[in-house]
PDB file of C-alpha atoms in Angstrom:
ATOM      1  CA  UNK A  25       1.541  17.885  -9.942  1.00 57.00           C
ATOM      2  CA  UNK A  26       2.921  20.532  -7.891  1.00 66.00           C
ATOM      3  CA  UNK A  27       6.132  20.867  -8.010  1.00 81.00           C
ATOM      4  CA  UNK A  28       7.200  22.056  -4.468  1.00 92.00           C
ATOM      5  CA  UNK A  29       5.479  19.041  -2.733  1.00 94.00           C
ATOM      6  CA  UNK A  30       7.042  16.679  -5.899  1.00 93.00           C
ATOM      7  CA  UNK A  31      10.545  17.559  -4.835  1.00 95.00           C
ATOM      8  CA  UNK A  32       9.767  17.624  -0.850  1.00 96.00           C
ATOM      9  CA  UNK A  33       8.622  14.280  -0.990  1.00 97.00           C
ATOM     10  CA  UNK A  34      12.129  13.701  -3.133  1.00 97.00           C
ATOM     11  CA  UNK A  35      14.080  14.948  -0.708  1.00 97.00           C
ATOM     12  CA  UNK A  36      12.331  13.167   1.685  1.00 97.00           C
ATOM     13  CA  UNK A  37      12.469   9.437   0.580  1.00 97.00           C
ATOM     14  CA  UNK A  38      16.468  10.584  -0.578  1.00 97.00           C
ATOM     15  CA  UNK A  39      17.185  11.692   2.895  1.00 97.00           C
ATOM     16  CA  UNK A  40      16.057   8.929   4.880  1.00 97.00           C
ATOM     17  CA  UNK A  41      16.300   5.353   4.232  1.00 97.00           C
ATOM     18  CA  UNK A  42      12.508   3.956   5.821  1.00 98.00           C
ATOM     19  CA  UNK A  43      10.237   6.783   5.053  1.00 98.00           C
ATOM     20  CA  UNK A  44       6.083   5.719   5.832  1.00 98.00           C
ATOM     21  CA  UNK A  45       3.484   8.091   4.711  1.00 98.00           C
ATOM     22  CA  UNK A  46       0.402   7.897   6.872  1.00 98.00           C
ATOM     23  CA  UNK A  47      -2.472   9.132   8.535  1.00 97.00           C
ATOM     24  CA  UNK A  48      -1.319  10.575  12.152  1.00 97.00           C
ATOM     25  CA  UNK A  49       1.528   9.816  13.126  1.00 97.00           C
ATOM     26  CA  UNK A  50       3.883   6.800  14.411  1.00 97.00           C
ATOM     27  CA  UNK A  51       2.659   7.675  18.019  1.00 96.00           C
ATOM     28  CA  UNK A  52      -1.293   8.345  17.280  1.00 96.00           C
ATOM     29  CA  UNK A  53      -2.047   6.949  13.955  1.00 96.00           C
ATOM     30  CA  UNK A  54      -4.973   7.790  12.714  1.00 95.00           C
ATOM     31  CA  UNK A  55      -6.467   5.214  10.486  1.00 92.00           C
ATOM     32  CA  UNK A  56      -6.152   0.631  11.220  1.00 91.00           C
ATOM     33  CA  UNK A  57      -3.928   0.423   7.614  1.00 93.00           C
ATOM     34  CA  UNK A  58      -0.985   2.897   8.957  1.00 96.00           C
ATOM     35  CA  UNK A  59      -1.513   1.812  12.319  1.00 97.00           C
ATOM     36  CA  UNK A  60      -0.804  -2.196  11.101  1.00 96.00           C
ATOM     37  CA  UNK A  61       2.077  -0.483   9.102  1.00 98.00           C
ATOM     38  CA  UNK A  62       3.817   0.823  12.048  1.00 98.00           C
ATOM     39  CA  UNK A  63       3.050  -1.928  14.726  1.00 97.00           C
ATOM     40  CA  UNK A  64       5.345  -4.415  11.854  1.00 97.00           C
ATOM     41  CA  UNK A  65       7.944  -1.743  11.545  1.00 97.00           C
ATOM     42  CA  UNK A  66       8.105  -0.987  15.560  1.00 96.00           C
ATOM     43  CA  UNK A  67       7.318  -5.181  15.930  1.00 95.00           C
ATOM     44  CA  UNK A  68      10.918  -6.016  13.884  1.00 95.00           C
ATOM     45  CA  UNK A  69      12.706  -2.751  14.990  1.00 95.00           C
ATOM     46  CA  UNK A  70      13.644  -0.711  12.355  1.00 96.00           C
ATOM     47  CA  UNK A  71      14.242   3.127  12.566  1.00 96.00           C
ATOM     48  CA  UNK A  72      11.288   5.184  10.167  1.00 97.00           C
ATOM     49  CA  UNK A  73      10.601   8.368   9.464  1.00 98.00           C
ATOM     50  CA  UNK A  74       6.706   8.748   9.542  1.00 98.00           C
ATOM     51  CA  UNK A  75       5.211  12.037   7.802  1.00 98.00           C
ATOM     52  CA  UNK A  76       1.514  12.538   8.754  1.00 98.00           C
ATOM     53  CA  UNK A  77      -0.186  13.479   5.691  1.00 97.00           C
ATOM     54  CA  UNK A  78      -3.637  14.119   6.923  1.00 97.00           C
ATOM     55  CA  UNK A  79      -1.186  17.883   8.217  1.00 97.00           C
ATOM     56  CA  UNK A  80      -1.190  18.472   4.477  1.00 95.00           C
ATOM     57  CA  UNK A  81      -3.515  18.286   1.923  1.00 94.00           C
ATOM     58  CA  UNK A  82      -1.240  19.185  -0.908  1.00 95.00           C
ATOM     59  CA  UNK A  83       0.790  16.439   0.455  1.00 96.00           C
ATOM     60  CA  UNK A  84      -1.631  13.665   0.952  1.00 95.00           C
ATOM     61  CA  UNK A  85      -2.778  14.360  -3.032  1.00 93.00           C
ATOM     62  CA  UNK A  86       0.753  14.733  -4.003  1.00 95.00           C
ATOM     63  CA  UNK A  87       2.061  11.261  -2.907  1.00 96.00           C
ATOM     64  CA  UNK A  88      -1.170   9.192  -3.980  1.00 93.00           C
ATOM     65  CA  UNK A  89       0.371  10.808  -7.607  1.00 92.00           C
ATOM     66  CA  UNK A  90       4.261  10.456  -7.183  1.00 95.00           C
ATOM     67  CA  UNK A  91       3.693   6.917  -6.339  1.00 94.00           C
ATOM     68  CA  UNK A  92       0.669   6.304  -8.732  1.00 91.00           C
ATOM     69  CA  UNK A  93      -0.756   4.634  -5.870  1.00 93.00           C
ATOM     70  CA  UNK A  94      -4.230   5.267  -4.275  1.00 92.00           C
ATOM     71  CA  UNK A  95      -4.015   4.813  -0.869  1.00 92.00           C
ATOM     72  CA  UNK A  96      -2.079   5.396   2.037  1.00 95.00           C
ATOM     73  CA  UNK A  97       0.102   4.542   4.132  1.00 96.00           C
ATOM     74  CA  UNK A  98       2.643   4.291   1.624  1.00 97.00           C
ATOM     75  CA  UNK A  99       6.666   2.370   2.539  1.00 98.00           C
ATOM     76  CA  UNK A 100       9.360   3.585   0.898  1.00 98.00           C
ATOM     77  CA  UNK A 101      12.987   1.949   1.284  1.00 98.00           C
ATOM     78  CA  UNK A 102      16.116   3.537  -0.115  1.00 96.00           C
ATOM     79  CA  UNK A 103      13.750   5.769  -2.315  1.00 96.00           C
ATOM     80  CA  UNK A 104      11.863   2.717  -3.311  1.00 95.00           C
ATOM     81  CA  UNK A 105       8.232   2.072  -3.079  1.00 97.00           C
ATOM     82  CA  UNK A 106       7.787  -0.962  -1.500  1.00 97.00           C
ATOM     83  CA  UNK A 107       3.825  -0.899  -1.121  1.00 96.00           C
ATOM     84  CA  UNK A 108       0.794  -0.044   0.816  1.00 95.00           C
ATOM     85  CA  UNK A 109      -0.300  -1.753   4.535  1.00 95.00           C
ATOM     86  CA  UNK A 110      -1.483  -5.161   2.377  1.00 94.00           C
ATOM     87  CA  UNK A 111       2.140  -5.875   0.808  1.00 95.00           C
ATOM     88  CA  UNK A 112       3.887  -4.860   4.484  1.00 97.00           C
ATOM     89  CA  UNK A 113       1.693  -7.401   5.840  1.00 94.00           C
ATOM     90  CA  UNK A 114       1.607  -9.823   3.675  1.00 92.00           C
ATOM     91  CA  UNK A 115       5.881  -9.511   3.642  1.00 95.00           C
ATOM     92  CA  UNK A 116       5.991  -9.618   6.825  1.00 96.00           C
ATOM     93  CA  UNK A 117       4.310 -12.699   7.587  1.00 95.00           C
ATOM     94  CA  UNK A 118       5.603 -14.449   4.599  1.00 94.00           C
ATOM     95  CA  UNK A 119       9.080 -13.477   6.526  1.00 95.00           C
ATOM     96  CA  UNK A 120      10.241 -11.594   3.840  1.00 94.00           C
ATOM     97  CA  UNK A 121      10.162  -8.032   5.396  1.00 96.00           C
ATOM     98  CA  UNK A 122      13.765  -8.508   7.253  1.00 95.00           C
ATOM     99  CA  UNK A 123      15.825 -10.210   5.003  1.00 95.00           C
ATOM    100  CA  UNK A 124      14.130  -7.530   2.511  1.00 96.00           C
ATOM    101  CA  UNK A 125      15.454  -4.645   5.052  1.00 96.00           C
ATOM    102  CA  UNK A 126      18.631  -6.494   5.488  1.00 95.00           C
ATOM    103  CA  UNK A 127      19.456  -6.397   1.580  1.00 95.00           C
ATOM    104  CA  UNK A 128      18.550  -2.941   0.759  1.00 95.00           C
ATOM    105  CA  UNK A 129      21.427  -2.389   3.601  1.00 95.00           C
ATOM    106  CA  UNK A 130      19.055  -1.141   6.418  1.00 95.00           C
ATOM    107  CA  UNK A 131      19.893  -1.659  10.163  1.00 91.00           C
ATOM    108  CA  UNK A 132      17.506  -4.434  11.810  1.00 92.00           C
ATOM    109  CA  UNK A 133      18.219  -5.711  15.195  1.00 89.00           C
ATOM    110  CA  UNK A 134      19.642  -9.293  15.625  1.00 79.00           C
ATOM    111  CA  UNK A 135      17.326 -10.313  18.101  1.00 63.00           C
ATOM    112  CA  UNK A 136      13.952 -10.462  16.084  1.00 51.00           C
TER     113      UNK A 136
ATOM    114  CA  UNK B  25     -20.102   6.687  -1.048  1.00 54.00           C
ATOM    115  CA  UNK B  26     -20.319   2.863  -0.520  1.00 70.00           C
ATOM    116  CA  UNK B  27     -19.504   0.550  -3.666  1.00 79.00           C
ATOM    117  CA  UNK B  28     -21.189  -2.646  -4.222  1.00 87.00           C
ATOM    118  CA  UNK B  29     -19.244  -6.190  -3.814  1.00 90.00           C
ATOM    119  CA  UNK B  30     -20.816  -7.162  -7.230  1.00 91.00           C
ATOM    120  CA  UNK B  31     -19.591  -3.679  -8.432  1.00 91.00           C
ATOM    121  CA  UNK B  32     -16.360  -4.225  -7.670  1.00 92.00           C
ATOM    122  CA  UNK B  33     -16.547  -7.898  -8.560  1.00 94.00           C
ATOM    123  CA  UNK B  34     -17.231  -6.968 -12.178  1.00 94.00           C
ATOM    124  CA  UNK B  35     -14.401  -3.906 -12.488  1.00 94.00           C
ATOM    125  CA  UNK B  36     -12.217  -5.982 -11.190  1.00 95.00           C
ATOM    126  CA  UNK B  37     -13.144  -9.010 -13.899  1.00 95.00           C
ATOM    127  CA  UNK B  38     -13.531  -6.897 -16.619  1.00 94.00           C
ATOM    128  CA  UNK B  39     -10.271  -5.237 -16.441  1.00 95.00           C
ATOM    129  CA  UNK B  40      -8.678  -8.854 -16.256  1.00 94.00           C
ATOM    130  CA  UNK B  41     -10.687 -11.211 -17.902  1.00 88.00           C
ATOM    131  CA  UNK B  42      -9.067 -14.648 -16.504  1.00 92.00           C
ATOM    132  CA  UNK B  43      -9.158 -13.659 -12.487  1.00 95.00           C
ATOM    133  CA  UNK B  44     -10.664 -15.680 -10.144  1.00 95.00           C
ATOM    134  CA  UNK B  45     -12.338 -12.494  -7.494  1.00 96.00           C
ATOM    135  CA  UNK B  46     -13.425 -13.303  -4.262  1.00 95.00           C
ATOM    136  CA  UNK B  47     -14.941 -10.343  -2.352  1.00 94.00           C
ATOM    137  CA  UNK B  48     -15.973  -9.881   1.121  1.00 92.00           C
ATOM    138  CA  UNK B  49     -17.546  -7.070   2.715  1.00 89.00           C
ATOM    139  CA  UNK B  50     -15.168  -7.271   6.037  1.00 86.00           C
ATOM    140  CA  UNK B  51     -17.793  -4.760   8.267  1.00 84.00           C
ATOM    141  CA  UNK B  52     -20.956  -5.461   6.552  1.00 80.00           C
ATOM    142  CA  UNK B  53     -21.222  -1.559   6.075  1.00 78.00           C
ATOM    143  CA  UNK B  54     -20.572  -1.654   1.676  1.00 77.00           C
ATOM    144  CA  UNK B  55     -17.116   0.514   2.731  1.00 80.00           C
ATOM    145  CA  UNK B  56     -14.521  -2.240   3.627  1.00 85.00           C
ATOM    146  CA  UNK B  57     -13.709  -4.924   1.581  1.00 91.00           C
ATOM    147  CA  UNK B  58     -11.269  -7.572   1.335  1.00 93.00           C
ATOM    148  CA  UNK B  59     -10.734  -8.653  -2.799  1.00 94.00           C
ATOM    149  CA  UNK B  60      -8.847 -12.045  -3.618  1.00 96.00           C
ATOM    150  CA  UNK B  61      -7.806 -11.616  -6.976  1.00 97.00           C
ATOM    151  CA  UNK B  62      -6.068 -14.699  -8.417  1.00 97.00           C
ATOM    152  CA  UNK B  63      -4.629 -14.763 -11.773  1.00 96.00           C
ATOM    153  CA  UNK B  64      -1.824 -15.817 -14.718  1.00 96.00           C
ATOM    154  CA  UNK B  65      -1.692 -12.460 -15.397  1.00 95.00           C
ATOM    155  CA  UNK B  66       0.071 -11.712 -12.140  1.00 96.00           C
ATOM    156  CA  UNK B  67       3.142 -13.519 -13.551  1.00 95.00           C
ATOM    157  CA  UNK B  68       6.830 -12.479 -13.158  1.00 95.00           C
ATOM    158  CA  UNK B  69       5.111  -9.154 -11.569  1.00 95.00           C
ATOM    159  CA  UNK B  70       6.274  -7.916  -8.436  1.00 94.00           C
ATOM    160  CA  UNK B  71       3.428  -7.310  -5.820  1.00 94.00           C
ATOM    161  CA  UNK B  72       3.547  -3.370  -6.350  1.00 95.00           C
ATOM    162  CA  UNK B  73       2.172  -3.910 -10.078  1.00 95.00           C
ATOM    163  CA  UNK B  74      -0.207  -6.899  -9.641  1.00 96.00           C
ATOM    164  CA  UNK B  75      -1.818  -4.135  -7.328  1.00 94.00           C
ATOM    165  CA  UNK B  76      -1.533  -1.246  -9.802  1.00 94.00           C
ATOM    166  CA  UNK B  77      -3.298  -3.723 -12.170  1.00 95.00           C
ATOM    167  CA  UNK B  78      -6.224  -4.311  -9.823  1.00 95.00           C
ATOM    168  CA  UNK B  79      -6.471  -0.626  -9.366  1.00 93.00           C
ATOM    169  CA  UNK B  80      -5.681  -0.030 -13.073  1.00 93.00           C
ATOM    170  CA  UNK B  81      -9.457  -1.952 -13.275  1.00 94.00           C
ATOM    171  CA  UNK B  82     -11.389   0.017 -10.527  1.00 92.00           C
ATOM    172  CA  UNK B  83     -10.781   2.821 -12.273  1.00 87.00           C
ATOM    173  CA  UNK B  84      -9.993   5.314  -9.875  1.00 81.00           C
ATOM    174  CA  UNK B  85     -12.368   3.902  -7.530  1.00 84.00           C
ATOM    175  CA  UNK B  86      -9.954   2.835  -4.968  1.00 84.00           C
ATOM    176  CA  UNK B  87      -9.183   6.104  -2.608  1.00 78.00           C
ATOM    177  CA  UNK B  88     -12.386   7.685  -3.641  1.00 78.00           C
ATOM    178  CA  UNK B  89     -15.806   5.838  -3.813  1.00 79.00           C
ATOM    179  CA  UNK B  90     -14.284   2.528  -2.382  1.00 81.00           C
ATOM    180  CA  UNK B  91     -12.838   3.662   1.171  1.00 74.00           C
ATOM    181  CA  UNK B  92     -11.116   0.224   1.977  1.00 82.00           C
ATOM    182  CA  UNK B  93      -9.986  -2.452  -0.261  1.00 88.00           C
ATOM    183  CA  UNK B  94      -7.541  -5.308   1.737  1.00 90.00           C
ATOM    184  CA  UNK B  95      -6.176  -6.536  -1.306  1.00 93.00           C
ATOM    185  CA  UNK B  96      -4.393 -10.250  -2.153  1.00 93.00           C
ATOM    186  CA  UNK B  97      -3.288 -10.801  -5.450  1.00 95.00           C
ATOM    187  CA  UNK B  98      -1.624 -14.447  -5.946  1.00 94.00           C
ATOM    188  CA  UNK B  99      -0.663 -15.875  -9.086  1.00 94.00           C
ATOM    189  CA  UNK B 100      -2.122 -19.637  -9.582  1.00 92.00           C
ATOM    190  CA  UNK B 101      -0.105 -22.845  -8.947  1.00 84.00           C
ATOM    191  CA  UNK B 102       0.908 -24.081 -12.385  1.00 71.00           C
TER     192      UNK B 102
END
């Protein structure tokens, strides 16, 4: 893998604590599974960064690898993987997305 | 490239023998798919791996000839 986008994406997922890898970004996502990422993020309030890989080929190639994961959008928490648009959803209804947050020490608003 | 349902109905068997696979073709267009994959196998795994298994048997498949795959993996009631 190349090494340049290996340690961006480090830096990256160090730097900030709810990093989502998509297609488009937060405002104009371009594809349904990063779009239903970011409506559950913006739904229960918490702050992400989202990096548009579809800007960056070496990128979009280089996370499907760091994560050995296929697809995109991809969650990470705290440097963590947490899983594609399925597992968001599927935590999220199960109502295990905030207390998840909440443990891993991330800010969520009291009122959701 | 469009995959099959019974395509991915058989990787997805093959590469764990005991799953129950339910698969259904969510646009009628052979390019989105939702897979129910239930299985023992799945056990003590967190959700992140039970995936990497199901994409472990579709064989690099998933992101290339298969577009869309909604996946569920749930391990059976004991």
């Amino acid at each position: 893998m190349d090494q340049t986008v290996h340690e961006r994406i480090r830096r990256d997922i160090t730097d900030n604590d709810v990093v989502l890898y998509m297609k488009g970004t937060p405002v104009f996502p371009q594809c349904g599974f990063s779009a239903a990422v970011v409506q559950v993020l913006s739904h229960i309030g918490v702050k992400f960064k989202g990096i548009d890989v579809l800007v960056d080929p070496a990128l979009r190639q280089g996370i499907k690898e760091f994560t050995n994961w296929p697809t995109i959008p991809q969650l990470y928490v705290k440097g963590e993987f947490v899983g594609g648009c399925d597992i968001v959803r599927d935590m999220f209804e199960s109502g295990e997305l905030v207390p998840f947050f909440k443990e891993k020490g991330v800010e969520v608003p009291e009122n959701v | 490239m469009a995959m099959d349902a019974g395509e991915i109905e058989r990787l997805i068997r093959d590469g764990i023998p005991d799953a129950v696979v339910r698969i259904d073709d969510l646009r009628g267009d052979g390019d989105h798919y939702a897979a129910y994959v239930e299985s023992p196998a799945f056990a003590g795994k967190t959700r992140v791996q039970q995936h990497q298994m199901v994409y472990a048997a579709l064989r690099g498949q998933m992101g290339n000839e298969l577009h869309a795959l909604a996946l569920t993996t749930v391990v059976p009631k004991a």
